[in-house]
Amino acid sequence: MISFTSLTFIFRFLPLFLILYYAVPSKFRNLIIIIGSLFFYAVGEPIFIAVLVGLIAANFLVADIGYRFKNTTSKGNRYRLKHKKRMLCAIMVSIDIIALVTFKILATFVESTLLPLGLSFYIFKMVSYQVDVYRATIPVRPKFIDTAAYFSVFAQITQGPIMRYEDGAFYNDKYFSIKNIEEGLKYFIIGFGMKVILADRIGILFNDLGMYGYQSITTPLAWLGAFAYSFQLYFDFWGYSLMAEGIMVAMGFDFVRNFNHPYASNSVSEFYRRWHMTLGDFFKDYVYFPLGGSRCSKGKMVFNLAVVWILTGIWHGNGINFLIWGAALGIFIILEKVSYGKKLSKIPVLSNLYVLIVIPLTWVVFAIKDLGDLGSYFSRLFPFFGTNDIAVNGNDFLEYLGDYWWMFLLAIVLCIPKTSEIYEKHKNKWYVTILLLIVFWIAVYFSASTDGNPFMYLNF
């Protein structure tokens, strides 16, 4: 497949696409999006392009029938047509979800290559589209070209963000703007640097621990590894999101925020309002609120949250570790809602420390699929539970810290909201442009000198 971090994408596909995109009249730009996106997808998933095209056609046709019901409804048959519209929406959403579940089952029990690239992300866009058409929150009747561009746009198809149809406003013409292109390329370079310079490098530490065996490491190194994986996942996915949205901004679309400094949060609930925000908004608007949200009895609210977090765990993967991860987060969030959340929020330093301990522990569960290995790792994190294993190298923590300290320091600085505020204030200064050019060429060097690591969320 063509990766955002590959030199082929950066120096060939993206420049040629943007030139062609702005060379044609604005009314044809969605067509260019479709052609470019199908080419991008076919390079990586030629077999499954039929799945994408078929689901695009089916979702448009069913929603279009529902939209026509809206325009033909009269007082005499309003209830009957509303019922038909609801049934159409339910049927198409069911087909979308069945397609997602079927391919996930095939990938788990038959062959891992049977999961189409980006299926989870474009299925969720399709579900939101169907529900939004049913709710009549899309003011303009969608055209096929606009809808197909929305579903297939290459910048978002593999890992999101999960943009709503209205957020993209694909029915509006996108005009050439040097400012947009400059702004978009800056986002792209920042994300590129996060991925290639930071995430891929710091991720080597956690990978090393798996190769050496979790039972042979010291407790301090186990904690360092948990933080390393937390930073790796964060800057890998945040980096991707910035690259994807940088491309969208360069094409004339509004920026869709997917991360908002989650490690500055004061609760697990707040963390997940700031992390992968478009996925959180999807579950909130299309699962949690329809179930009743928090405007119900405490017991019903607990049930609603449990459903959301079990589904979140299942969405991320088929291993039992993902179910444990989703359930653990659900328990923390439920406890914050019904017990200690308000008290914790009154102590900012303690509450942030709570997040910085709990979240890396949950990421360890997320990362290690084998339950035996997971148990070994936690026995190293908490050795007072009685492990009898002796670490092979008692100085392993200091050795790794000596090699990786600058990456941890850079990661911490980038996690601080003030860093983004400083960038926003000075981003148009010449010295920031020079700095970004330096970051770009360093990232190009790393990308060219390694085989390149795929984005971690490609697996989901």
Short mmCIF file of C-alpha atoms in Angstrom, two decimals, residues 38 41-42 45-57 103 116 122:
data_model
loop_
_atom_site.label_atom_id
_atom_site.label_comp_id
_atom_site.label_asym_id
_atom_site.label_seq_id
_atom_site.Cartn_x
_atom_site.Cartn_y
_atom_site.Cartn_z
CA LEU A 38 -9.66 4.60 -5.55
CA TYR A 41 -6.82 2.24 -2.14
CA ALA A 42 -6.30 -0.16 -5.05
CA GLU A 45 -6.12 -3.44 -1.40
CA PRO A 46 -6.87 -4.32 -5.06
CA ILE A 47 -8.97 -7.33 -4.06
CA PHE A 48 -11.20 -5.43 -1.63
CA ILE A 49 -11.86 -2.35 -3.71
CA ALA A 50 -15.10 -4.04 -4.81
CA VAL A 51 -16.22 -4.13 -1.15
CA LEU A 52 -15.61 -0.40 -0.81
CA VAL A 53 -17.33 0.49 -4.09
CA GLY A 54 -20.29 -1.80 -3.37
CA LEU A 55 -20.85 -0.36 0.11
CA ILE A 56 -20.56 3.20 -1.24
CA ALA A 57 -23.22 2.52 -3.87
CA PHE A 103 -14.77 -9.53 7.81
CA PRO A 116 -10.15 -4.88 4.12
CA TYR A 122 -15.34 3.91 6.44
#
